[in-house]
GROMACS .gro file of C-alpha atoms in nm:
model
  495
    1MET     CA    1  17.834  10.571   7.256
    2SER     CA    2  17.973  10.832   7.494
    3LYS     CA    3  18.048  10.835   7.866
    4GLU     CA    4  17.981  11.207   7.893
    5MET     CA    5  17.656  11.333   8.042
    6PHE     CA    6  17.407  11.498   7.808
    7THR     CA    7  17.082  11.684   7.864
    8ILE     CA    8  16.746  11.585   7.718
    9ASP     CA    9  16.600  11.885   7.540
   10GLN     CA   10  16.295  11.716   7.390
   11GLY     CA   11  16.067  11.424   7.472
   12VAL     CA   12  16.004  11.229   7.793
   13ARG     CA   13  16.189  10.946   7.961
   14GLN     CA   14  16.113  10.602   7.818
   15GLY     CA   15  15.934  10.404   8.088
   16GLY     CA   16  15.932  10.692   8.334
   17ALA     CA   17  15.659  10.703   8.599
   18PHE     CA   18  15.542  11.049   8.493
   19SER     CA   19  15.611  11.014   8.121
   20ALA     CA   20  15.252  10.931   8.022
   21ASP     CA   21  15.105  11.217   8.229
   22LEU     CA   22  15.363  11.465   8.100
   23TYR     CA   23  15.288  11.366   7.740
   24LYS     CA   24  14.915  11.406   7.804
   25ILE     CA   25  14.979  11.765   7.909
   26TYR     CA   26  15.188  11.815   7.597
   27ILE     CA   27  14.929  11.667   7.358
   28ASN     CA   28  14.623  11.820   7.528
   29PRO     CA   29  14.612  12.134   7.306
   30LEU     CA   30  14.564  11.912   7.000
   31LEU     CA   31  14.275  11.731   7.170
   32ASN     CA   32  14.116  12.064   7.262
   33ILE     CA   33  14.141  12.180   6.900
   34LEU     CA   34  13.980  11.860   6.774
   35SER     CA   35  13.700  11.855   7.031
   36THR     CA   36  13.607  12.222   6.970
   37SER     CA   37  13.625  12.190   6.592
   38GLY     CA   38  13.282  12.029   6.569
   39LEU     CA   39  13.430  11.750   6.358
   40GLY     CA   40  13.436  11.378   6.418
   41GLY     CA   41  13.222  11.125   6.598
   42ARG     CA   42  12.954  11.213   6.850
   43VAL     CA   43  12.731  11.035   7.096
   44GLY     CA   44  12.428  11.259   7.112
   45ASN     CA   45  12.572  11.606   7.162
   46ILE     CA   46  12.894  11.476   7.323
   47ASN     CA   47  13.202  11.498   7.103
   48CYS     CA   48  13.410  11.178   7.113
   49CYS     CA   49  13.629  11.237   6.809
   50ALA     CA   50  13.974  11.161   6.957
   51PRO     CA   51  14.011  10.892   7.226
   52THR     CA   52  14.374  10.919   7.336
   53CYS     CA   53  14.627  10.780   7.579
   54ALA     CA   54  14.963  10.960   7.572
   55ASP     CA   55  15.094  10.942   7.214
   56ASP     CA   56  14.835  10.685   7.096
   57VAL     CA   57  14.565  10.896   6.928
   58ALA     CA   58  14.261  10.759   6.744
   59LEU     CA   59  14.053  10.987   6.522
   60VAL     CA   60  13.687  10.883   6.490
   61SER     CA   61  13.444  11.009   6.230
   62ASN     CA   62  13.152  10.885   6.020
   63ASN     CA   63  13.236  11.128   5.740
   64PRO     CA   64  13.540  11.064   5.518
   65LEU     CA   65  13.594  11.432   5.444
   66GLU     CA   66  13.579  11.527   5.811
   67LEU     CA   67  13.831  11.255   5.890
   68GLN     CA   68  14.077  11.397   5.635
   69THR     CA   69  14.035  11.742   5.791
   70MET     CA   70  14.112  11.600   6.137
   71ILE     CA   71  14.422  11.424   5.996
   72ASN     CA   72  14.537  11.759   5.856
   73ILE     CA   73  14.484  11.926   6.195
   74ALA     CA   74  14.695  11.657   6.367
   75LEU     CA   75  14.966  11.691   6.101
   76ASP     CA   76  14.980  12.071   6.133
   77PHE     CA   77  15.006  12.041   6.512
   78SER     CA   78  15.294  11.793   6.482
   79LYS     CA   79  15.484  12.027   6.249
   80ARG     CA   80  15.429  12.321   6.481
   81GLU     CA   81  15.546  12.128   6.788
   82GLY     CA   82  15.839  11.962   6.612
   83TYR     CA   83  15.758  11.590   6.616
   84LEU     CA   84  15.695  11.338   6.340
   85LEU     CA   85  15.390  11.119   6.287
   86GLN     CA   86  15.485  10.755   6.228
   87PRO     CA   87  15.358  10.677   5.874
   88THR     CA   88  15.360  10.298   5.918
   89LYS     CA   89  15.142  10.319   6.232
   90SER     CA   90  14.904  10.582   6.093
   91VAL     CA   91  14.634  10.367   5.930
   92ILE     CA   92  14.263  10.376   5.847
   93ILE     CA   93  14.012  10.114   5.969
   94PRO     CA   94  13.671  10.143   5.798
   95VAL     CA   95  13.406  10.009   6.038
   96LYS     CA   96  13.072   9.896   5.897
   97THR     CA   97  12.780   9.998   6.120
   98CYS     CA   98  12.416   9.895   6.100
   99ARG     CA   99  12.317  10.233   5.956
  100LYS     CA  100  12.551  10.323   5.673
  101PHE     CA  101  12.889  10.246   5.526
  102TYR     CA  102  13.098  10.442   5.280
  103GLU     CA  103  13.287  10.250   5.013
  104ILE     CA  104  13.616  10.441   4.987
  105GLU     CA  105  13.894  10.365   4.741
  106ASP     CA  106  14.257  10.341   4.839
  107GLY     CA  107  14.438  10.673   4.835
  108PHE     CA  108  14.142  10.883   4.952
  109TRP     CA  109  14.305  10.969   5.285
  110LYS     CA  110  14.651  11.120   5.280
  111LEU     CA  111  14.912  11.203   5.544
  112ASN     CA  112  15.174  11.456   5.444
  113GLY     CA  113  15.099  11.392   5.078
  114LYS     CA  114  15.127  11.014   5.102
  115ASN     CA  115  14.842  10.760   5.088
  116MET     CA  116  14.735  10.621   5.425
  117PRO     CA  117  14.697  10.240   5.422
  118ILE     CA  118  14.348  10.099   5.476
  119VAL     CA  119  14.363   9.794   5.703
  120SER     CA  120  14.116   9.558   5.868
  121ASN     CA  121  14.297   9.535   6.203
  122ALA     CA  122  14.521   9.763   6.409
  123SER     CA  123  14.624   9.821   6.771
  124HIS     CA  124  14.517  10.118   6.983
  125ILE     CA  125  14.658  10.140   7.339
  126GLY     CA  126  14.723   9.766   7.321
  127ILE     CA  127  14.363   9.679   7.226
  128GLN     CA  128  14.307   9.526   6.884
  129LYS     CA  129  14.062   9.727   6.675
  130SER     CA  130  13.898   9.539   6.389
  131ASP     CA  131  13.647   9.623   6.118
  132LYS     CA  132  13.445   9.315   6.216
  133ASN     CA  133  13.501   9.192   6.571
  134SER     CA  134  13.746   9.373   6.797
  135ALA     CA  135  13.674   9.143   7.093
  136GLU     CA  136  13.777   8.831   6.901
  137SER     CA  137  14.096   8.993   6.769
  138THR     CA  138  14.194   9.120   7.116
  139VAL     CA  139  14.125   8.784   7.282
  140ASN     CA  140  14.338   8.599   7.026
  141GLU     CA  141  14.623   8.848   7.068
  142ASN     CA  142  14.599   8.832   7.448
  143ILE     CA  143  14.620   8.453   7.441
  144LYS     CA  144  14.934   8.472   7.227
  145LYS     CA  145  15.098   8.723   7.463
  146ALA     CA  146  14.998   8.526   7.774
  147ARG     CA  147  15.133   8.206   7.619
  148ARG     CA  148  15.466   8.377   7.554
  149ALA     CA  149  15.470   8.497   7.914
  150MET     CA  150  15.406   8.140   8.032
  151TYR     CA  151  15.695   8.013   7.820
  152SER     CA  152  15.925   8.280   7.962
  153LEU     CA  153  15.844   8.165   8.317
  154MET     CA  154  15.907   7.797   8.247
  155GLY     CA  155  16.270   7.840   8.344
  156THR     CA  156  16.160   7.935   8.694
  157GLY     CA  157  15.961   7.610   8.728
  158LEU     CA  158  15.616   7.720   8.610
  159HIS     CA  159  15.538   7.400   8.423
  160GLY     CA  160  15.334   7.183   8.659
  161GLU     CA  161  15.474   6.843   8.754
  162ASN     CA  162  15.830   6.850   8.895
  163GLY     CA  163  15.817   7.230   8.896
  164LEU     CA  164  15.731   7.492   9.155
  165ASP     CA  165  15.479   7.418   9.428
  166SER     CA  166  15.115   7.490   9.348
  167LYS     CA  167  15.085   7.795   9.572
  168THR     CA  168  15.380   7.972   9.411
  169SER     CA  169  15.269   7.874   9.061
  170ILE     CA  170  14.917   8.009   9.114
  171ALA     CA  171  15.066   8.332   9.253
  172LEU     CA  172  15.277   8.369   8.936
  173ILE     CA  173  14.970   8.318   8.717
  174ARG     CA  174  14.772   8.573   8.915
  175THR     CA  175  15.055   8.828   8.902
  176TYR     CA  176  15.205   8.789   8.554
  177ILE     CA  177  14.967   8.591   8.330
  178LEU     CA  178  14.617   8.704   8.428
  179PRO     CA  179  14.673   9.080   8.365
  180ILE     CA  180  14.802   9.002   8.015
  181LEU     CA  181  14.518   8.762   7.941
  182THR     CA  182  14.244   9.006   8.046
  183TYR     CA  183  14.402   9.329   7.917
  184GLY     CA  184  14.144   9.555   7.754
  185LEU     CA  185  13.860   9.303   7.787
  186GLU     CA  186  13.675   9.520   8.041
  187ILE     CA  187  13.612   9.755   7.746
  188LEU     CA  188  13.513   9.492   7.489
  189LEU     CA  189  13.326   9.252   7.726
  190PRO     CA  190  13.356   8.931   7.516
  191LYS     CA  191  13.061   8.693   7.513
  192GLY     CA  192  12.959   8.355   7.379
  193LYS     CA  193  13.216   8.166   7.176
  194ILE     CA  194  13.484   8.434   7.223
  195LEU     CA  195  13.453   8.421   7.602
  196ASN     CA  196  13.447   8.042   7.587
  197ASN     CA  197  13.776   8.035   7.391
  198ILE     CA  198  13.968   8.240   7.646
  199SER     CA  199  13.806   8.050   7.934
  200ILE     CA  200  13.914   7.713   7.787
  201GLN     CA  201  14.274   7.834   7.753
  202TYR     CA  202  14.273   7.974   8.107
  203LYS     CA  203  14.143   7.650   8.258
  204LYS     CA  204  14.388   7.446   8.051
  205TRP     CA  205  14.684   7.635   8.200
  206ILE     CA  206  14.555   7.595   8.556
  207LYS     CA  207  14.509   7.221   8.505
  208GLN     CA  208  14.863   7.190   8.370
  209ILE     CA  209  15.003   7.381   8.669
  210LEU     CA  210  14.811   7.158   8.913
  211SER     CA  211  14.898   6.842   8.708
  212LEU     CA  212  14.529   6.757   8.665
  213ASN     CA  213  14.370   6.567   8.379
  214SER     CA  214  14.194   6.765   8.108
  215ASN     CA  215  13.853   6.617   8.200
  216VAL     CA  216  13.855   6.739   8.561
  217ALA     CA  217  13.539   6.930   8.654
  218ASP     CA  218  13.577   7.309   8.624
  219SER     CA  219  13.447   7.363   8.977
  220ALA     CA  220  13.731   7.144   9.111
  221VAL     CA  221  13.988   7.351   8.921
  222TYR     CA  222  13.865   7.676   9.076
  223THR     CA  223  13.823   7.523   9.423
  224LEU     CA  224  14.179   7.390   9.428
  225SER     CA  225  14.344   7.699   9.278
  226GLY     CA  226  14.135   7.964   9.456
  227LEU     CA  227  14.117   8.159   9.129
  228LEU     CA  228  13.807   8.326   8.990
  229PRO     CA  229  13.675   8.220   8.648
  230ILE     CA  230  13.804   8.442   8.368
  231GLU     CA  231  13.450   8.574   8.318
  232ALA     CA  232  13.443   8.699   8.677
  233GLU     CA  233  13.788   8.860   8.641
  234ILE     CA  234  13.665   9.057   8.339
  235HIS     CA  235  13.349   9.161   8.524
  236VAL     CA  236  13.550   9.286   8.822
  237LYS     CA  237  13.761   9.506   8.593
  238ALA     CA  238  13.459   9.638   8.402
  239ILE     CA  239  13.257   9.732   8.710
  240ASN     CA  240  13.562   9.889   8.877
  241LEU     CA  241  13.615  10.094   8.559
  242PHE     CA  242  13.261  10.226   8.594
  243GLY     CA  243  13.348  10.319   8.953
  244ASN     CA  244  13.642  10.524   8.822
  245ILE     CA  245  13.409  10.701   8.577
  246SER     CA  246  13.156  10.775   8.851
  247ARG     CA  247  13.426  10.951   9.055
  248ALA     CA  248  13.544  11.159   8.758
  249ASN     CA  249  13.461  11.527   8.711
  250CYS     CA  250  13.104  11.585   8.596
  251ASP     CA  251  13.237  11.784   8.298
  252SER     CA  252  13.448  11.494   8.171
  253ILE     CA  253  13.343  11.314   7.853
  254GLU     CA  254  13.329  10.975   8.026
  255TRP     CA  255  13.096  11.098   8.304
  256ARG     CA  256  12.867  11.276   8.057
  257LEU     CA  257  12.850  10.964   7.841
  258ALA     CA  258  12.760  10.752   8.143
  259GLU     CA  259  12.485  10.994   8.245
  260ARG     CA  260  12.338  11.006   7.894
  261GLN     CA  261  12.348  10.634   7.821
  262LEU     CA  262  12.206  10.526   8.158
  263GLN     CA  263  11.915  10.769   8.123
  264ILE     CA  264  11.831  10.721   7.756
  265LYS     CA  265  11.930  10.372   7.644
  266SER     CA  266  11.714  10.063   7.695
  267HIS     CA  267  11.828   9.714   7.797
  268ASN     CA  268  11.842   9.613   7.429
  269SER     CA  269  12.117   9.866   7.360
  270CYS     CA  270  12.474   9.763   7.277
  271SER     CA  271  12.608  10.053   7.483
  272TRP     CA  272  12.896   9.960   7.716
  273PHE     CA  273  12.722  10.134   8.006
  274ILE     CA  274  12.406   9.928   7.957
  275GLU     CA  275  12.610   9.607   7.947
  276VAL     CA  276  12.781   9.707   8.272
  277LYS     CA  277  12.440   9.788   8.418
  278GLU     CA  278  12.321   9.435   8.335
  279LEU     CA  279  12.635   9.293   8.495
  280CYS     CA  280  12.565   9.491   8.810
  281LEU     CA  281  12.208   9.360   8.821
  282LYS     CA  282  12.350   9.007   8.789
  283TYR     CA  283  12.558   9.069   9.103
  284GLU     CA  284  12.275   9.253   9.285
  285ILE     CA  285  12.433   9.596   9.254
  286ASN     CA  286  12.116   9.792   9.181
  287ASP     CA  287  12.046  10.148   9.060
  288LEU     CA  288  12.373  10.222   8.882
  289TYR     CA  289  12.262  10.578   8.807
  290ALA     CA  290  12.241  10.650   9.180
  291TYR     CA  291  12.606  10.546   9.218
  292LEU     CA  292  12.692  10.781   8.929
  293THR     CA  293  12.529  11.086   9.088
  294ASN     CA  294  12.640  10.994   9.442
  295PRO     CA  295  12.964  10.803   9.391
  296LEU     CA  296  13.128  10.591   9.658
  297SER     CA  297  13.493  10.630   9.744
  298LYS     CA  298  13.741  10.410   9.562
  299PHE     CA  299  13.783  10.184   9.866
  300GLN     CA  300  13.406  10.154   9.928
  301TRP     CA  301  13.329  10.077   9.562
  302LYS     CA  302  13.598   9.811   9.530
  303LYS     CA  303  13.488   9.653   9.858
  304LEU     CA  304  13.126   9.643   9.740
  305VAL     CA  305  13.218   9.494   9.401
  306LYS     CA  306  13.451   9.236   9.554
  307SER     CA  307  13.198   9.115   9.811
  308LYS     CA  308  12.912   9.091   9.559
  309ILE     CA  309  13.110   8.910   9.289
  310HIS     CA  310  13.284   8.679   9.536
  311ASP     CA  311  12.951   8.585   9.699
  312TYR     CA  312  12.795   8.509   9.361
  313TRP     CA  313  13.076   8.288   9.234
  314THR     CA  314  13.135   8.117   9.567
  315SER     CA  315  12.771   8.006   9.570
  316LYS     CA  316  12.777   7.909   9.199
  317ILE     CA  317  13.101   7.706   9.211
  318THR     CA  318  13.003   7.536   9.538
  319ASP     CA  319  12.664   7.433   9.401
  320GLU     CA  320  12.820   7.302   9.080
  321SER     CA  321  13.081   7.095   9.263
  322LYS     CA  322  12.810   6.923   9.468
  323GLY     CA  323  12.654   6.796   9.146
  324TYR     CA  324  12.962   6.594   9.038
  325SER     CA  325  12.989   6.237   9.162
  326THR     CA  326  13.366   6.246   9.100
  327LEU     CA  327  13.400   6.523   9.360
  328LYS     CA  328  13.237   6.334   9.645
  329PHE     CA  329  13.561   6.348   9.846
  330MET     CA  330  13.606   6.724   9.800
  331ASP     CA  331  13.494   6.944  10.088
  332HIS     CA  332  13.318   7.196   9.855
  333LYS     CA  333  13.487   7.492  10.025
  334TYR     CA  334  13.569   7.752   9.760
  335ASN     CA  335  13.789   8.020   9.916
  336ILE     CA  336  13.864   8.281   9.652
  337GLY     CA  337  14.224   8.398   9.671
  338SER     CA  338  14.345   8.097   9.871
  339VAL     CA  339  14.490   7.778   9.727
  340HIS     CA  340  14.319   7.469   9.870
  341PRO     CA  341  14.531   7.306  10.145
  342LEU     CA  342  14.529   6.977   9.950
  343ALA     CA  343  14.746   7.148   9.688
  344ILE     CA  344  14.988   7.310   9.935
  345SER     CA  345  15.307   7.137  10.047
  346VAL     CA  346  15.427   7.193  10.403
  347ASN     CA  347  15.790   7.195  10.291
  348ALA     CA  348  15.872   7.353   9.956
  349ASN     CA  349  16.107   7.076   9.842
  350LEU     CA  350  16.083   6.861   9.532
  351LYS     CA  351  16.000   6.540   9.722
  352ASP     CA  352  15.688   6.692   9.877
  353ILE     CA  353  15.587   6.867   9.556
  354ARG     CA  354  15.597   6.538   9.362
  355LYS     CA  355  15.334   6.389   9.593
  356ILE     CA  356  15.074   6.658   9.519
  357PRO     CA  357  14.958   6.543   9.169
  358VAL     CA  358  14.865   6.193   9.290
  359ARG     CA  359  14.683   6.349   9.583
  360LEU     CA  360  14.481   6.585   9.366
  361LYS     CA  361  14.391   6.320   9.106
  362ILE     CA  362  14.249   6.092   9.375
  363SER     CA  363  14.056   6.370   9.548
  364THR     CA  364  13.902   6.489   9.218
  365GLY     CA  365  13.806   6.137   9.108
  366ASN     CA  366  14.046   6.128   8.813
  367TYR     CA  367  14.289   5.863   8.934
  368ILE     CA  368  14.259   5.580   8.680
  369LEU     CA  369  14.162   5.244   8.835
  370GLN     CA  370  14.026   4.925   8.676
  371THR     CA  371  13.666   5.028   8.742
  372HIS     CA  372  13.723   5.347   8.541
  373LYS     CA  373  13.878   5.155   8.252
  374ALA     CA  374  13.594   4.903   8.253
  375SER     CA  375  13.324   5.173   8.253
  376PHE     CA  376  13.470   5.327   7.935
  377SER     CA  377  13.548   5.000   7.754
  378LYS     CA  378  13.327   4.874   7.475
  379ASN     CA  379  13.153   4.533   7.501
  380ASN     CA  380  13.296   4.480   7.854
  381PHE     CA  381  13.636   4.404   7.708
  382ILE     CA  382  13.816   4.525   8.023
  383SER     CA  383  13.735   4.369   8.360
  384PRO     CA  384  13.685   4.594   8.666
  385THR     CA  385  13.854   4.334   8.890
  386CYS     CA  386  14.173   4.440   9.065
  387LYS     CA  387  14.476   4.308   8.874
  388LEU     CA  388  14.686   4.293   9.190
  389CYS     CA  389  14.476   4.066   9.413
  390GLY     CA  390  14.200   3.954   9.174
  391LYS     CA  391  13.942   3.935   9.456
  392ALA     CA  392  13.719   4.240   9.405
  393ASP     CA  393  13.652   4.537   9.181
  394GLU     CA  394  13.929   4.794   9.201
  395THR     CA  395  13.745   5.095   9.342
  396VAL     CA  396  13.905   5.380   9.538
  397GLU     CA  397  13.803   5.212   9.864
  398HIS     CA  398  13.953   4.882   9.754
  399PHE     CA  399  14.277   5.044   9.639
  400ILE     CA  400  14.333   5.247   9.959
  401LEU     CA  401  14.198   5.010  10.229
  402LEU     CA  402  14.138   4.653  10.109
  403CYS     CA  403  14.385   4.532   9.844
  404GLU     CA  404  14.599   4.259  10.004
  405LYS     CA  405  14.898   4.317   9.776
  406LEU     CA  406  14.934   4.671   9.913
  407GLU     CA  407  14.900   4.567  10.278
  408GLU     CA  408  15.269   4.602  10.365
  409THR     CA  409  15.278   4.954  10.222
  410ARG     CA  410  14.951   5.052  10.387
  411ILE     CA  411  14.976   4.933  10.751
  412PRO     CA  412  15.269   5.145  10.888
  413LEU     CA  413  15.131   5.480  10.776
  414LEU     CA  414  14.766   5.388  10.829
  415SER     CA  415  14.827   5.324  11.199
  416LYS     CA  416  14.992   5.666  11.231
  417ILE     CA  417  14.699   5.830  11.052
  418LEU     CA  418  14.451   5.665  11.288
  419ASP     CA  419  14.649   5.764  11.599
  420ASN     CA  420  14.709   6.125  11.498
  421GLY     CA  421  14.367   6.165  11.338
  422SER     CA  422  14.185   6.052  11.652
  423LEU     CA  423  14.385   6.297  11.867
  424ILE     CA  424  14.332   6.592  11.632
  425LEU     CA  425  13.966   6.533  11.546
  426ALA     CA  426  13.883   6.476  11.915
  427LYS     CA  427  13.923   6.853  11.950
  428VAL     CA  428  13.653   6.915  11.689
  429ALA     CA  429  13.286   6.887  11.779
  430THR     CA  430  13.135   6.679  11.496
  431SER     CA  431  12.776   6.551  11.483
  432PHE     CA  432  12.849   6.289  11.214
  433PRO     CA  433  13.076   5.981  11.209
  434ILE     CA  434  13.427   5.998  11.065
  435ASP     CA  435  13.469   5.809  10.737
  436LEU     CA  436  13.819   5.660  10.715
  437ILE     CA  437  13.842   5.677  10.335
  438GLN     CA  438  13.729   6.041  10.346
  439LEU     CA  439  13.982   6.115  10.618
  440ILE     CA  440  14.268   5.976  10.410
  441ILE     CA  441  14.169   6.141  10.082
  442ASN     CA  442  14.068   6.478  10.227
  443PRO     CA  443  14.098   6.533  10.605
  444PHE     CA  444  14.002   6.900  10.564
  445CYS     CA  445  13.636   6.796  10.530
  446TYR     CA  446  13.629   6.765  10.910
  447VAL     CA  447  13.807   7.088  11.007
  448ASP     CA  448  13.730   7.453  10.942
  449ILE     CA  449  13.997   7.719  10.955
  450ASN     CA  450  13.744   7.979  11.069
  451ALA     CA  451  13.606   7.761  11.352
  452ASN     CA  452  13.934   7.633  11.496
  453ARG     CA  453  14.256   7.757  11.342
  454ALA     CA  454  14.478   7.555  11.578
  455VAL     CA  455  14.316   7.226  11.472
  456PHE     CA  456  14.341   7.330  11.107
  457GLU     CA  457  14.714   7.393  11.146
  458GLU     CA  458  14.763   7.055  11.315
  459THR     CA  459  14.576   6.887  11.030
  460SER     CA  460  14.790   7.067  10.771
  461ASN     CA  461  15.124   7.002  10.943
  462ILE     CA  462  15.074   6.652  11.088
  463LEU     CA  463  14.777   6.461  10.947
  464GLU     CA  464  14.780   6.579  10.583
  465PRO     CA  465  15.151   6.491  10.520
  466LEU     CA  466  15.085   6.139  10.649
  467CYS     CA  467  14.781   6.094  10.423
  468ARG     CA  468  14.968   6.234  10.126
  469GLN     CA  469  15.265   6.003  10.190
  470LEU     CA  470  15.036   5.700  10.217
  471LEU     CA  471  14.865   5.769   9.886
  472TYR     CA  472  15.196   5.840   9.713
  473ASN     CA  473  15.358   5.519   9.843
  474MET     CA  474  15.058   5.307   9.744
  475HIS     CA  475  15.054   5.470   9.399
  476ASN     CA  476  15.421   5.380   9.343
  477LYS     CA  477  15.374   5.026   9.477
  478ARG     CA  478  15.066   4.967   9.264
  479TYR     CA  479  15.237   5.073   8.942
  480ALA     CA  480  15.547   4.868   9.027
  481LEU     CA  481  15.331   4.556   9.073
  482LEU     CA  482  15.134   4.629   8.754
  483ALA     CA  483  15.461   4.664   8.562
  484ASN     CA  484  15.571   4.318   8.686
  485ILE     CA  485  15.236   4.168   8.587
  486ASP     CA  486  15.266   4.316   8.238
  487LYS     CA  487  15.622   4.176   8.202
  488GLN     CA  488  15.508   3.828   8.304
  489GLY     CA  489  15.218   3.847   8.058
  490SER     CA  490  15.451   3.944   7.774
  491ARG     CA  491  15.684   3.652   7.853
  492LYS     CA  492  15.395   3.401   7.844
  493SER     CA  493  15.275   3.539   7.513
  494ASN     CA  494  15.627   3.495   7.366
  495PHE     CA  495  15.625   3.127   7.464
   0.00000   0.00000   0.00000
């Protein structure tokens, strides 16, 4: 180590903003040599032999001898320019296509006189390339990296119950976890079981952050968090990538590939451009070739894609949520990008944050009462009757409004809810009667932020905290009474 200043005579700054672009200028002569050599892979008459980003170069060829020649060209260029090729990272991945496959023995390809290892999986610009299924390998690696990122943020409170508030936690997921989880998937476009695996993991993390049970309906998870499904996030990135290609120079390889594939390939093709075309048709973005020849600006394209995809998933999630009986108290308002007000605490302190999980479990129909236990018991072994009062079945309505044992806890706050609720909702023109149980569980069913923002703010700041406090107090009282009942039962059994 030395305190004296020294000059950098070779290379680029690690992590510098311009480092990648400067290295692209430096490596561009090699790419020109490879592309004009006539060697390597082609799509039609378009040479695609060396996809590259900065110092991460991949050589593509369907001829083993041509590939060795390209390796020699890259090696000669490195010697001329004075840099070394990393032997441990320089590997060969044989990919079996539907047409033909060459069986090559180890030691056929050489780099600087040494055998190049033949592997089944390797990384190129952070995307896992595999001889069988690159999408599956990349998804598995992304899940591992995203899980490590989640663990690293646990110290900040990103762990659900007794942690950060829901709004902050969702913002952390959107900022730090989602980009890692979806990295490179706009290129691979996973489907079927692979897409299902990453979707399950994504929903599991959201449920943990919101302290929801694992069996909560997916539509409720997205409605409460304001997040898009992972499938939609991948589609947004893929279609925006096509927008970048459409604005590229007409002489670029990417633009020429897009033009060729969209004109020649049928809907049965596995071409990435055809898959993106089908995605666009799904979201009612028609005539993709017209957007290629007459591209929109970056702002116009992103605005179009955002509106189409948001409209599609808003309608889909809303319709799905209406089909669940457990979500009868939800207002079915899916606002993408906004956390549902039921999951937002007015004051970001631990006392208020602790009340949110009980609130969300009741509103999503996953708060466990005697009726739920009885419905899942075999041979009617468990009775649906309320253990506290023993006078009726313990439904949500009974628990919140009717149980006599909870009367002392209920009355003080219920009177405040009725007084404040009548004053606030009197400012809203409603054509249907107000249901008290609905008002307590989810008062936002009766107010719309777009119709009357002032009333919405009053509901959030005055009425909602009272309802949340009532449910939290009754939850604590109920479990305290159930604990006493269980103790008394154990004493009798001992006698």
